[in-house]
């Protein structure tokens, strides 16, 4: 079943995973408001990207009924000028965060506060780019604490955690090395990463949850109710 799992993070937030096994045509067939989404589909998306894009929206619609105030079927996932998703037709306090990688899509919907989710296929890219997104102390700790055999997974986790925090912050222009700061933690199959977000001269503390939803993948997410 493509809807792989559903996890209630709080009374107002739900996290879902979609295992992508369908073709774009099969995904279109089960997508509400297909005519509207036809106009929103990125024109440059190849079949693989189309399938990932569609799976994210199928997943979001599957979660609409799990919120405290269920969303109407006519609600549409749109993207603002910066590419961030939002829900047209939903109450103003409803937020959505989407991510896809390989054959998995993730969605986090909440009707209170802020949310960010990211899923990544584990590969060596994050380690190769570590100097661009990790602060010096983060990079030093990663080098000292990570066995060579686990490096790809660990650096992918660090990148994903910063992506989830970036989405929660909902601001463009953030410098990952300076404003999204991860603190030391003991890596495991699942757990939490303490983090600091630096915005407008202020620092706020956050906790990013992580897990391995399938072999070769890492999932990170954060939901913080308002107040």
mmCIF file of C-alpha atoms in Angstrom:
data_model
loop_
_atom_site.group_PDB
_atom_site.id
_atom_site.type_symbol
_atom_site.label_atom_id
_atom_site.label_comp_id
_atom_site.label_asym_id
_atom_site.label_seq_id
_atom_site.Cartn_x
_atom_site.Cartn_y
_atom_site.Cartn_z
ATOM 1 C CA UNK A 1 0.000 0.000 0.000
ATOM 2 C CA UNK A 2 1.594 3.319 -1.015
ATOM 3 C CA UNK A 3 0.477 5.067 2.210
ATOM 4 C CA UNK A 4 3.182 3.410 4.266
ATOM 5 C CA UNK A 5 2.627 4.914 7.706
ATOM 6 C CA UNK A 6 0.834 7.590 9.665
ATOM 7 C CA UNK A 7 2.120 8.945 12.976
ATOM 8 C CA UNK A 8 0.325 11.436 15.199
ATOM 9 C CA UNK A 9 2.989 13.742 16.630
ATOM 10 C CA UNK A 10 0.567 15.728 18.785
ATOM 11 C CA UNK A 11 -3.185 16.412 18.943
ATOM 12 C CA UNK A 12 -2.685 18.953 16.152
ATOM 13 C CA UNK A 13 0.018 17.385 13.953
ATOM 14 C CA UNK A 14 0.351 14.247 11.840
ATOM 15 C CA UNK A 15 3.302 12.794 9.910
ATOM 16 C CA UNK A 16 2.877 10.475 6.942
ATOM 17 C CA UNK A 17 5.106 8.428 4.642
ATOM 18 C CA UNK A 18 4.287 7.295 1.111
ATOM 19 C CA UNK A 19 6.154 4.424 -0.564
ATOM 20 C CA UNK A 20 6.302 5.404 -4.198
ATOM 21 C CA UNK A 21 5.606 2.405 -6.427
ATOM 22 C CA UNK A 22 3.184 3.958 -8.944
ATOM 23 C CA UNK A 23 3.629 5.556 -12.333
ATOM 24 C CA UNK A 24 2.603 9.201 -12.801
ATOM 25 C CA UNK A 25 -0.553 8.019 -14.595
ATOM 26 C CA UNK A 26 -1.551 5.864 -11.625
ATOM 27 C CA UNK A 27 -0.922 8.733 -9.211
ATOM 28 C CA UNK A 28 -2.978 11.142 -11.313
ATOM 29 C CA UNK A 29 -5.887 8.693 -11.282
ATOM 30 C CA UNK A 30 -6.264 8.908 -7.499
ATOM 31 C CA UNK A 31 -5.457 12.592 -6.985
ATOM 32 C CA UNK A 32 -8.323 14.964 -6.044
ATOM 33 C CA UNK A 33 -8.522 18.237 -7.950
ATOM 34 C CA UNK A 34 -6.448 16.756 -10.768
ATOM 35 C CA UNK A 35 -7.360 19.540 -13.206
ATOM 36 C CA UNK A 36 -5.984 22.158 -10.813
ATOM 37 C CA UNK A 37 -2.834 20.154 -10.161
ATOM 38 C CA UNK A 38 -2.256 19.763 -13.896
ATOM 39 C CA UNK A 39 -1.739 23.525 -14.014
ATOM 40 C CA UNK A 40 0.605 23.463 -10.998
ATOM 41 C CA UNK A 41 2.882 20.613 -12.063
ATOM 42 C CA UNK A 42 6.387 21.971 -12.798
ATOM 43 C CA UNK A 43 6.806 22.056 -16.554
ATOM 44 C CA UNK A 44 10.390 20.767 -16.406
ATOM 45 C CA UNK A 45 9.638 17.681 -14.287
ATOM 46 C CA UNK A 46 10.689 14.382 -15.881
ATOM 47 C CA UNK A 47 8.600 11.242 -15.161
ATOM 48 C CA UNK A 48 10.563 10.453 -11.979
ATOM 49 C CA UNK A 49 10.117 13.981 -10.619
ATOM 50 C CA UNK A 50 6.459 13.993 -11.640
ATOM 51 C CA UNK A 51 5.886 10.801 -9.655
ATOM 52 C CA UNK A 52 7.606 12.249 -6.569
ATOM 53 C CA UNK A 53 5.668 15.522 -6.861
ATOM 54 C CA UNK A 54 2.375 13.683 -7.248
ATOM 55 C CA UNK A 55 3.106 11.275 -4.401
ATOM 56 C CA UNK A 56 3.653 14.222 -2.062
ATOM 57 C CA UNK A 57 0.258 15.623 -2.928
ATOM 58 C CA UNK A 58 -1.465 12.250 -2.727
ATOM 59 C CA UNK A 59 0.060 11.866 0.726
ATOM 60 C CA UNK A 60 -0.999 15.348 1.841
ATOM 61 C CA UNK A 61 -4.584 14.639 0.793
ATOM 62 C CA UNK A 62 -4.474 11.311 2.651
ATOM 63 C CA UNK A 63 -3.657 13.249 5.831
ATOM 64 C CA UNK A 64 -6.383 15.902 5.459
ATOM 65 C CA UNK A 65 -8.897 13.850 7.413
ATOM 66 C CA UNK A 66 -6.455 13.185 10.260
ATOM 67 C CA UNK A 67 -6.310 16.807 11.453
ATOM 68 C CA UNK A 68 -8.451 18.093 14.353
ATOM 69 C CA UNK A 69 -10.432 20.122 11.839
ATOM 70 C CA UNK A 70 -10.450 17.910 8.727
ATOM 71 C CA UNK A 71 -9.679 19.745 5.509
ATOM 72 C CA UNK A 72 -12.135 19.856 2.638
ATOM 73 C CA UNK A 73 -11.311 17.680 -0.386
ATOM 74 C CA UNK A 74 -11.171 20.876 -2.462
ATOM 75 C CA UNK A 75 -8.090 22.037 -0.511
ATOM 76 C CA UNK A 76 -5.061 22.300 -2.817
ATOM 77 C CA UNK A 77 -1.345 22.142 -2.065
ATOM 78 C CA UNK A 78 0.238 25.163 -3.709
ATOM 79 C CA UNK A 79 3.704 26.703 -3.598
ATOM 80 C CA UNK A 80 4.470 30.327 -2.846
ATOM 81 C CA UNK A 81 6.987 32.447 -4.766
ATOM 82 C CA UNK A 82 9.869 30.903 -2.804
ATOM 83 C CA UNK A 83 8.727 27.331 -3.475
ATOM 84 C CA UNK A 84 7.407 26.694 0.028
ATOM 85 C CA UNK A 85 4.147 24.644 0.065
ATOM 86 C CA UNK A 86 0.933 25.985 1.560
ATOM 87 C CA UNK A 87 -2.691 24.842 1.618
ATOM 88 C CA UNK A 88 -5.164 26.896 -0.394
ATOM 89 C CA UNK A 89 -8.622 26.609 1.130
ATOM 90 C CA UNK A 90 -7.415 25.501 4.576
ATOM 91 C CA UNK A 91 -7.741 27.417 7.881
ATOM 92 C CA UNK A 92 -5.000 30.017 8.287
ATOM 93 C CA UNK A 93 -3.317 28.128 11.131
ATOM 94 C CA UNK A 94 -2.755 25.007 8.989
ATOM 95 C CA UNK A 95 0.807 24.368 7.832
ATOM 96 C CA UNK A 96 2.274 21.715 5.556
ATOM 97 C CA UNK A 97 5.828 20.537 4.956
ATOM 98 C CA UNK A 98 6.710 18.091 2.157
ATOM 99 C CA UNK A 99 9.802 16.172 1.129
ATOM 100 C CA UNK A 100 10.663 13.403 -1.314
ATOM 101 C CA UNK A 101 13.740 11.383 -2.176
ATOM 102 C CA UNK A 102 14.080 8.251 -4.252
ATOM 103 C CA UNK A 103 11.004 6.097 -3.740
ATOM 104 C CA UNK A 104 9.746 7.822 -0.595
ATOM 105 C CA UNK A 105 7.680 10.932 0.116
ATOM 106 C CA UNK A 106 7.027 12.495 3.524
ATOM 107 C CA UNK A 107 4.449 15.029 4.656
ATOM 108 C CA UNK A 108 3.873 16.790 7.962
ATOM 109 C CA UNK A 109 0.577 18.644 8.453
ATOM 110 C CA UNK A 110 -0.295 20.659 11.535
ATOM 111 C CA UNK A 111 -3.015 23.032 12.656
ATOM 112 C CA UNK A 112 -0.904 24.787 15.236
ATOM 113 C CA UNK A 113 2.611 26.196 15.260
ATOM 114 C CA UNK A 114 5.405 25.371 12.820
ATOM 115 C CA UNK A 115 6.556 22.215 11.059
ATOM 116 C CA UNK A 116 9.430 20.898 8.976
ATOM 117 C CA UNK A 117 10.138 17.472 7.492
ATOM 118 C CA UNK A 118 12.886 16.064 5.290
ATOM 119 C CA UNK A 119 13.647 12.634 3.877
ATOM 120 C CA UNK A 120 16.928 11.766 2.185
ATOM 121 C CA UNK A 121 18.446 8.839 0.332
ATOM 122 C CA UNK A 122 21.783 8.102 1.999
ATOM 123 C CA UNK A 123 24.741 8.806 -0.295
ATOM 124 C CA UNK A 124 28.179 10.428 -0.193
ATOM 125 C CA UNK A 125 27.066 13.855 -1.429
ATOM 126 C CA UNK A 126 26.474 15.312 2.045
ATOM 127 C CA UNK A 127 29.949 14.343 3.199
ATOM 128 C CA UNK A 128 31.516 15.883 0.091
ATOM 129 C CA UNK A 129 29.643 19.146 0.727
ATOM 130 C CA UNK A 130 30.037 19.167 4.516
ATOM 131 C CA UNK A 131 32.213 22.281 4.508
ATOM 132 C CA UNK A 132 29.433 24.249 2.865
ATOM 133 C CA UNK A 133 26.672 23.514 5.398
ATOM 134 C CA UNK A 134 28.394 22.558 8.670
ATOM 135 C CA UNK A 135 29.947 24.996 11.116
ATOM 136 C CA UNK A 136 33.591 24.252 11.976
ATOM 137 C CA UNK A 137 32.761 22.685 15.351
ATOM 138 C CA UNK A 138 29.975 20.566 13.808
ATOM 139 C CA UNK A 139 32.321 19.296 11.128
ATOM 140 C CA UNK A 140 35.097 18.601 13.625
ATOM 141 C CA UNK A 141 32.752 16.591 15.836
ATOM 142 C CA UNK A 142 31.418 14.634 12.873
ATOM 143 C CA UNK A 143 34.929 13.724 11.736
ATOM 144 C CA UNK A 144 35.949 12.640 15.236
ATOM 145 C CA UNK A 145 32.808 10.694 16.113
ATOM 146 C CA UNK A 146 31.887 8.949 12.861
ATOM 147 C CA UNK A 147 33.431 5.642 11.735
ATOM 148 C CA UNK A 148 34.365 5.623 8.069
ATOM 149 C CA UNK A 149 31.790 2.922 7.315
ATOM 150 C CA UNK A 150 29.007 5.103 8.741
ATOM 151 C CA UNK A 151 30.095 8.446 7.286
ATOM 152 C CA UNK A 152 27.604 8.609 4.421
ATOM 153 C CA UNK A 153 24.663 7.936 6.745
ATOM 154 C CA UNK A 154 25.849 10.372 9.415
ATOM 155 C CA UNK A 155 26.532 13.310 7.109
ATOM 156 C CA UNK A 156 23.238 12.708 5.300
ATOM 157 C CA UNK A 157 21.515 12.835 8.694
ATOM 158 C CA UNK A 158 23.192 16.157 9.530
ATOM 159 C CA UNK A 159 22.149 17.641 6.186
ATOM 160 C CA UNK A 160 18.591 16.372 6.601
ATOM 161 C CA UNK A 161 18.321 17.761 10.130
ATOM 162 C CA UNK A 162 19.318 21.210 8.907
ATOM 163 C CA UNK A 163 16.834 20.932 6.037
ATOM 164 C CA UNK A 164 14.005 20.139 8.479
ATOM 165 C CA UNK A 165 14.968 23.099 10.686
ATOM 166 C CA UNK A 166 15.219 25.350 7.625
ATOM 167 C CA UNK A 167 11.686 24.398 6.612
ATOM 168 C CA UNK A 168 10.429 25.016 10.143
ATOM 169 C CA UNK A 169 12.010 28.488 10.101
ATOM 170 C CA UNK A 170 10.134 29.292 6.856
ATOM 171 C CA UNK A 171 12.598 32.009 5.859
ATOM 172 C CA UNK A 172 14.656 32.453 2.715
ATOM 173 C CA UNK A 173 18.295 33.522 2.792
ATOM 174 C CA UNK A 174 19.303 31.457 5.818
ATOM 175 C CA UNK A 175 22.986 30.509 5.939
ATOM 176 C CA UNK A 176 23.151 26.892 7.042
ATOM 177 C CA UNK A 177 26.660 27.123 8.542
ATOM 178 C CA UNK A 178 25.830 30.162 10.653
ATOM 179 C CA UNK A 179 22.119 30.086 11.459
ATOM 180 C CA UNK A 180 21.177 26.406 11.645
ATOM 181 C CA UNK A 181 23.364 24.969 14.378
ATOM 182 C CA UNK A 182 23.364 21.342 15.522
ATOM 183 C CA UNK A 183 24.666 20.350 18.951
ATOM 184 C CA UNK A 184 26.501 17.160 19.846
ATOM 185 C CA UNK A 185 24.435 13.972 20.070
ATOM 186 C CA UNK A 186 24.985 10.237 20.093
ATOM 187 C CA UNK A 187 23.792 8.854 16.775
ATOM 188 C CA UNK A 188 21.465 5.836 16.815
ATOM 189 C CA UNK A 189 18.801 4.344 14.563
ATOM 190 C CA UNK A 190 16.399 6.967 15.916
ATOM 191 C CA UNK A 191 16.563 9.821 18.363
ATOM 192 C CA UNK A 192 16.673 13.604 18.727
ATOM 193 C CA UNK A 193 19.216 16.231 17.731
ATOM 194 C CA UNK A 194 19.351 19.448 19.792
ATOM 195 C CA UNK A 195 19.647 22.519 17.585
ATOM 196 C CA UNK A 196 19.762 26.299 17.663
ATOM 197 C CA UNK A 197 18.129 28.595 15.115
ATOM 198 C CA UNK A 198 19.669 32.056 14.783
ATOM 199 C CA UNK A 199 17.274 34.625 13.291
ATOM 200 C CA UNK A 200 17.145 38.413 13.565
ATOM 201 C CA UNK A 201 19.789 38.446 16.281
ATOM 202 C CA UNK A 202 17.882 36.004 18.488
ATOM 203 C CA UNK A 203 18.625 32.357 19.255
ATOM 204 C CA UNK A 204 15.948 29.730 19.816
ATOM 205 C CA UNK A 205 16.392 26.098 20.840
ATOM 206 C CA UNK A 206 14.806 23.189 18.996
ATOM 207 C CA UNK A 207 14.819 19.400 18.937
ATOM 208 C CA UNK A 208 14.844 17.563 15.614
ATOM 209 C CA UNK A 209 13.595 13.972 15.614
ATOM 210 C CA UNK A 210 15.165 11.435 13.287
ATOM 211 C CA UNK A 211 14.666 7.831 12.256
ATOM 212 C CA UNK A 212 15.411 5.400 9.433
ATOM 213 C CA UNK A 213 12.085 4.735 7.686
ATOM 214 C CA UNK A 214 13.612 2.200 5.272
ATOM 215 C CA UNK A 215 17.071 0.801 4.504
ATOM 216 C CA UNK A 216 19.201 3.476 2.894
ATOM 217 C CA UNK A 217 17.039 6.440 3.951
ATOM 218 C CA UNK A 218 16.898 8.941 6.809
ATOM 219 C CA UNK A 219 13.880 10.961 7.952
ATOM 220 C CA UNK A 220 14.014 14.111 10.087
ATOM 221 C CA UNK A 221 11.137 16.213 11.362
ATOM 222 C CA UNK A 222 10.149 18.857 13.864
ATOM 223 C CA UNK A 223 6.752 20.169 14.960
ATOM 224 C CA UNK A 224 6.439 22.944 17.524
ATOM 225 C CA UNK A 225 2.979 24.004 18.687
ATOM 226 C CA UNK A 226 2.383 27.742 18.996
ATOM 227 C CA UNK A 227 3.029 29.286 22.380
#
